[in-house]
Short mmCIF file of C-alpha atoms in Angstrom, two decimals:
data_model
loop_
_atom_site.label_atom_id
_atom_site.label_comp_id
_atom_site.label_asym_id
_atom_site.label_seq_id
_atom_site.Cartn_x
_atom_site.Cartn_y
_atom_site.Cartn_z
CA UNK A 1127 105.09 105.40 60.26
CA UNK A 1128 103.18 106.84 63.19
CA UNK A 1129 100.71 104.26 64.51
CA UNK A 1130 98.70 103.59 67.66
CA UNK A 1131 101.10 102.07 70.17
CA UNK A 1132 100.60 98.48 71.29
CA UNK A 1133 102.65 98.83 74.47
CA UNK A 1134 101.86 102.42 75.43
CA UNK A 1135 98.17 101.97 76.11
CA UNK A 1136 95.59 100.62 78.53
CA UNK A 1137 95.50 96.87 77.77
CA UNK A 1138 91.69 96.68 77.64
CA UNK A 1139 91.54 98.83 74.49
CA UNK A 1140 91.10 96.98 71.21
CA UNK A 1141 93.48 98.10 68.46
CA UNK A 1142 92.77 97.32 64.81
CA UNK A 1143 95.14 95.19 62.74
CA UNK A 1144 96.42 98.20 60.83
CA UNK A 1145 96.92 100.01 64.17
CA UNK A 1146 95.12 103.06 62.93
CA UNK A 1147 91.84 102.52 64.81
CA UNK A 1148 91.03 101.82 68.42
CA UNK A 1149 87.83 100.83 70.21
CA UNK A 1150 87.12 101.23 73.90
CA UNK A 1151 84.41 100.10 76.24
CA UNK A 1152 83.38 100.85 79.83
CA UNK A 1153 85.44 103.49 81.65
CA UNK A 1154 87.83 106.03 80.13
CA UNK A 1155 91.40 104.96 79.45
CA UNK A 1156 94.19 106.03 77.15
CA UNK A 1157 96.27 105.03 74.16
CA UNK A 1158 99.15 106.98 72.65
CA UNK A 1159 101.00 106.88 69.35
CA UNK A 1160 104.30 105.20 68.61
CA UNK A 1161 106.06 108.52 68.15
CA UNK A 1162 106.20 111.68 70.22
CA UNK A 1163 107.18 115.26 69.48
CA UNK A 1164 109.31 117.61 71.53
CA UNK A 1165 109.81 120.77 69.47
CA UNK A 1166 108.30 122.56 66.50
CA UNK A 1167 104.77 122.45 65.11
CA UNK A 1168 102.89 119.19 64.59
CA UNK A 1169 99.39 118.29 63.54
CA UNK A 1170 97.28 115.14 63.38
CA UNK A 1171 93.69 114.25 62.62
CA UNK A 1172 91.25 111.72 64.04
CA UNK A 1173 88.03 110.45 62.47
CA UNK A 1174 85.24 109.23 64.70
CA UNK A 1175 84.12 106.04 62.93
CA UNK A 1176 81.49 105.02 65.46
CA UNK A 1177 80.12 106.62 68.57
CA UNK A 1178 77.20 104.60 69.98
CA UNK A 1179 74.84 106.26 72.40
CA UNK A 1180 76.36 106.63 75.83
CA UNK A 1181 79.93 106.55 74.54
CA UNK A 1182 82.39 109.45 74.47
CA UNK A 1183 85.97 110.34 73.59
CA UNK A 1184 88.58 112.73 74.96
CA UNK A 1185 91.33 113.32 72.44
CA UNK A 1186 94.37 115.56 72.38
CA UNK A 1187 98.01 115.64 73.50
CA UNK A 1188 99.66 113.77 76.37
CA UNK A 1189 103.06 113.65 78.01
CA UNK A 1190 104.87 110.49 79.03
CA UNK A 1191 103.62 110.33 82.63
CA UNK A 1192 99.94 110.65 81.79
CA UNK A 1193 97.85 107.98 83.55
CA UNK A 1194 96.73 105.35 81.02
CA UNK A 1195 93.88 104.16 83.24
CA UNK A 1196 92.16 107.55 83.25
CA UNK A 1197 90.81 109.90 80.58
CA UNK A 1198 93.22 112.25 78.82
CA UNK A 1199 93.08 115.54 80.71
CA UNK A 1200 92.82 113.82 84.10
CA UNK A 1201 96.22 115.02 85.32
CA UNK A 1202 98.75 117.71 84.48
CA UNK A 1203 100.22 115.47 81.77
CA UNK A 1204 97.42 115.81 79.24
CA UNK A 1205 95.07 118.16 77.43
CA UNK A 1206 91.88 116.89 75.84
CA UNK A 1207 88.79 117.79 73.85
CA UNK A 1208 85.66 115.89 74.79
CA UNK A 1209 83.04 114.71 72.29
CA UNK A 1210 80.22 115.47 74.69
CA UNK A 1211 79.56 119.23 74.77
CA UNK A 1212 82.98 119.91 73.17
CA UNK A 1213 84.57 120.58 76.56
CA UNK A 1214 88.33 120.91 76.95
CA UNK A 1215 89.92 119.19 79.96
CA UNK A 1216 93.15 119.56 81.89
CA UNK A 1217 93.79 118.39 85.48
CA UNK A 1218 90.16 117.18 85.73
CA UNK A 1219 88.78 120.66 85.11
CA UNK A 1220 86.50 121.13 82.13
CA UNK A 1221 86.05 124.42 80.35
CA UNK A 1222 83.79 125.36 77.48
CA UNK A 1223 85.58 125.16 74.14
CA UNK A 1224 83.24 124.30 71.29
CA UNK A 1225 80.04 122.47 70.49
CA UNK A 1226 80.22 118.71 70.78
CA UNK A 1227 81.49 116.37 68.09
CA UNK A 1228 80.43 112.87 67.11
CA UNK A 1229 80.30 110.06 64.61
CA UNK A 1230 81.61 111.02 61.19
CA UNK A 1231 83.47 114.11 62.40
CA UNK A 1232 87.16 114.67 61.64
CA UNK A 1233 89.09 116.39 64.43
CA UNK A 1234 92.40 118.17 64.07
CA UNK A 1235 95.02 118.66 66.78
CA UNK A 1236 97.81 121.21 66.40
CA UNK A 1237 100.63 121.61 68.89
CA UNK A 1238 103.11 124.49 68.77
CA UNK A 1239 106.25 123.90 70.79
CA UNK A 1240 109.37 126.05 71.06
CA UNK A 1241 112.00 125.27 68.40
CA UNK A 1242 114.74 125.11 70.98
CA UNK B 569 89.89 68.42 98.70
CA UNK B 570 87.30 69.63 96.21
CA UNK B 571 88.35 71.98 93.38
CA UNK B 572 88.37 75.66 94.28
CA UNK B 573 85.54 76.53 91.89
CA UNK B 574 83.28 73.92 93.45
CA UNK B 575 84.07 75.10 96.96
CA UNK B 576 83.39 78.67 95.91
CA UNK B 577 80.01 77.80 94.40
CA UNK B 578 78.70 76.73 97.80
CA UNK B 579 80.38 79.51 99.72
CA UNK B 580 77.67 82.14 99.26
CA UNK B 581 75.09 80.00 101.04
CA UNK B 582 77.34 78.38 103.64
CA UNK B 583 78.89 81.66 104.80
CA UNK B 584 75.44 83.00 105.73
CA UNK B 585 75.05 80.25 108.35
CA UNK B 586 78.68 79.87 109.38
CA UNK B 587 79.54 83.46 110.32
CA UNK B 588 77.77 86.50 111.75
CA UNK B 589 78.42 90.13 112.66
CA UNK B 590 78.60 91.01 116.37
CA UNK B 591 80.17 93.57 118.65
CA UNK B 592 83.96 93.10 118.81
CA UNK B 593 86.47 93.65 121.63
CA UNK B 594 89.07 94.53 118.98
CA UNK B 595 87.22 97.33 117.24
CA UNK B 596 83.55 98.20 116.68
CA UNK B 597 81.89 95.21 115.03
CA UNK B 598 83.60 92.00 113.95
CA UNK B 599 82.82 88.72 112.21
CA UNK B 600 82.32 85.70 114.45
CA UNK B 601 81.93 81.94 113.93
CA UNK B 602 78.44 80.59 114.34
CA UNK B 603 79.79 77.03 114.17
CA UNK B 604 83.19 75.33 114.35
CA UNK B 605 85.29 76.02 111.27
CA UNK B 606 87.96 73.57 110.14
CA UNK B 607 91.53 74.49 109.19
CA UNK B 608 91.81 75.43 105.52
CA UNK B 609 88.07 75.88 105.17
CA UNK B 610 86.81 78.59 102.81
CA UNK B 611 85.02 81.00 105.15
CA UNK B 612 83.64 83.92 103.16
CA UNK B 613 84.29 86.03 100.09
CA UNK B 614 85.21 89.69 100.59
CA UNK B 615 82.53 90.95 98.25
CA UNK B 616 81.82 94.50 97.15
CA UNK B 617 81.98 96.84 94.20
CA UNK B 618 84.81 96.07 91.80
CA UNK B 619 86.45 99.34 90.79
CA UNK B 620 89.55 100.32 88.83
CA UNK B 621 92.50 101.32 91.02
CA UNK B 622 92.53 104.84 89.55
CA UNK B 623 89.25 105.48 91.35
CA UNK B 624 90.40 104.51 94.85
CA UNK B 625 92.12 107.76 95.87
CA UNK B 626 89.14 109.97 95.01
CA UNK B 627 86.72 107.55 96.65
CA UNK B 628 88.81 107.46 99.81
CA UNK B 629 88.85 111.27 99.97
CA UNK B 630 85.09 111.37 99.44
CA UNK B 631 84.43 108.87 102.21
CA UNK B 632 86.75 110.74 104.59
CA UNK B 633 84.97 114.01 103.81
CA UNK B 634 81.66 112.38 104.73
CA UNK B 635 83.03 110.68 107.84
CA UNK B 636 82.37 107.25 106.34
CA UNK B 637 84.77 104.45 107.25
CA UNK B 638 86.54 103.20 104.13
CA UNK B 639 86.50 99.43 103.42
CA UNK B 640 88.67 98.56 100.41
CA UNK B 641 90.66 95.49 99.46
CA UNK B 642 93.12 95.58 96.56
CA UNK B 643 92.75 92.62 94.18
CA UNK B 644 95.69 93.28 91.84
CA UNK B 645 97.41 96.09 89.91
CA UNK B 646 94.17 96.88 88.11
CA UNK B 647 91.21 96.39 90.44
CA UNK B 648 90.09 96.90 94.02
CA UNK B 649 86.98 95.67 95.81
CA UNK B 650 85.26 98.57 97.57
CA UNK B 651 82.88 97.28 100.24
CA UNK B 652 82.16 100.69 101.80
CA UNK B 653 78.64 101.20 100.45
CA UNK B 654 78.01 97.82 98.83
CA UNK B 655 79.40 94.68 100.36
CA UNK B 656 78.92 91.70 102.60
CA UNK B 657 79.77 90.69 106.16
CA UNK B 658 83.45 90.14 105.30
CA UNK B 659 84.00 93.90 105.50
CA UNK B 660 83.67 93.58 109.28
CA UNK B 661 86.58 91.19 109.71
CA UNK B 662 89.08 92.94 111.97
CA UNK B 663 92.85 92.88 111.69
CA UNK B 664 94.99 90.86 114.04
CA UNK B 665 98.75 90.52 114.28
CA UNK B 666 98.11 86.87 115.23
CA UNK B 667 95.17 86.05 112.96
CA UNK B 668 93.13 82.89 112.61
CA UNK B 669 92.34 83.49 108.94
CA UNK B 670 94.17 84.56 105.79
CA UNK B 671 93.11 86.08 102.51
CA UNK B 672 93.85 84.80 99.00
CA UNK B 673 93.04 86.14 95.56
CA UNK B 674 91.55 83.17 93.74
CA UNK B 675 90.85 83.03 90.01
CA UNK B 676 87.56 81.26 89.40
CA UNK B 677 86.45 80.84 85.80
CA UNK B 678 88.48 83.85 84.71
CA UNK B 679 87.32 86.21 87.46
CA UNK B 680 89.33 87.07 90.57
CA UNK B 681 87.77 86.80 94.00
CA UNK B 682 89.08 87.73 97.46
CA UNK B 683 88.46 84.73 99.68
CA UNK B 684 89.06 84.36 103.40
CA UNK B 685 90.33 80.97 104.56
CA UNK B 686 90.80 79.58 108.07
CA UNK B 687 94.43 79.16 109.20
CA UNK B 688 93.47 76.66 111.87
CA UNK B 689 90.42 75.13 113.47
CA UNK B 690 88.27 78.00 114.81
CA UNK B 691 85.75 77.11 117.51
CA UNK B 692 82.21 78.50 117.56
CA UNK B 693 82.04 81.99 119.05
CA UNK B 694 85.60 83.04 118.23
CA UNK B 695 86.13 86.26 116.27
CA UNK B 696 87.60 85.85 112.80
CA UNK B 697 90.65 87.96 111.98
CA UNK B 698 93.27 88.22 109.26
CA UNK B 699 96.45 90.24 108.76
CA UNK B 700 95.56 93.34 106.73
CA UNK B 701 99.19 93.67 105.59
CA UNK B 702 98.93 97.43 105.17
CA UNK B 703 102.01 99.07 103.62
CA UNK B 704 104.25 100.97 106.04
CA UNK B 705 103.34 104.66 106.21
CA UNK B 706 104.43 107.67 108.26
CA UNK B 707 100.93 108.40 109.52
CA UNK B 708 100.40 105.44 111.86
CA UNK B 709 97.16 103.64 112.64
CA UNK B 710 97.15 102.06 116.09
CA UNK B 711 96.39 98.35 116.35
CA UNK B 712 94.04 97.11 119.09
CA UNK B 713 94.14 93.42 118.20
CA UNK B 714 94.98 92.30 121.79
CA UNK B 715 97.47 89.72 120.47
CA UNK B 716 100.50 88.90 122.59
CA UNK B 717 102.87 89.80 119.75
CA UNK B 718 100.92 92.80 118.55
CA UNK B 719 102.92 95.01 116.16
CA UNK B 720 101.22 98.09 117.68
CA UNK B 721 100.45 99.63 114.29
CA UNK B 722 98.41 98.46 111.32
CA UNK B 723 100.87 100.22 108.98
CA UNK C 919 73.60 94.76 110.54
CA UNK C 920 72.88 96.34 107.18
CA UNK C 921 69.71 97.84 108.66
CA UNK C 922 71.89 100.24 110.66
CA UNK C 923 73.24 101.92 107.54
CA UNK C 924 70.35 102.89 105.24
CA UNK C 925 72.64 103.80 102.33
CA UNK C 926 74.40 100.48 102.51
CA UNK C 927 73.49 97.64 100.16
CA UNK C 928 74.23 94.06 101.14
CA UNK C 929 75.63 91.94 98.31
CA UNK C 930 75.78 88.18 97.74
CA UNK C 931 78.60 88.55 95.22
CA UNK C 932 80.86 91.15 93.63
CA UNK C 933 79.27 93.76 91.41
CA UNK C 934 81.17 95.55 88.70
CA UNK C 935 80.99 99.33 89.07
CA UNK C 936 79.81 101.15 85.94
CA UNK C 937 81.75 104.36 85.63
CA UNK C 938 80.00 107.58 84.64
CA UNK C 939 81.34 109.68 81.77
CA UNK C 940 82.20 112.38 84.32
CA UNK C 941 83.75 109.93 86.81
CA UNK C 942 87.15 111.62 86.92
CA UNK C 943 86.03 115.25 86.60
CA UNK C 944 86.41 117.83 89.34
CA UNK C 945 84.45 120.40 87.39
CA UNK C 946 82.53 120.50 84.14
CA UNK C 947 82.07 123.56 81.97
#
């Protein structure tokens, strides 16, 4: 079963008992799943349970060397979609992508990798 | 002989009367004793803004671009104290290859603090110094500590 | 000595830095 990883994450993040939810506070940091993909097409969804005022998320796909003590999309090892303004980020550069998302929204992430 | 936490509690007040910032022969300004300091005495905390280590590189580049001298002290693998824009007199303590003080990361009630201690008895008027212990790098920074066994470079 | 650097703030103790949402960003949209 694919779950939020307990050992592949910033330690300050709080993971739920069922390992399907995570809560952060203060500055951006990262958590990844227990399983990765390397070829083919894969999709996953995230629900924003709570997003208090002043909080934000950056969700997407990361490679192994992505910095866990920075937001996803900080370096060349990650690509993210931000809740605030719906901006996409890669290597610290934000570009317009969509309108923002927030509490109650369900977000889908598709990755298409070569089969070989 | 008192517990570390108790010694630390009084440090904020005592350091204001025990040390002061003056012009240094080593480099720019330095921290000097205003009274005799005993060996092992807690001198001052290196206080500043506590930041995550992932922020240090960008901050350093920003300070360099503005011509601001960078004053940072790494606490552990996660955090650094940045005293560049917010800090106390400890930021002025110069390096020496033969120092009279040393630094220690001390855990007090669950929080880590950088504390400067005296190696030996330091008479009034002497400049306080500690070994910065910079990692070795190709781009060298010259040392002007005036010590007999000066290592010539900070890094 | 802190009077010589107007942007400088003298502290009695450590302060925890509160990161901005855009702390790591080089450019926004």
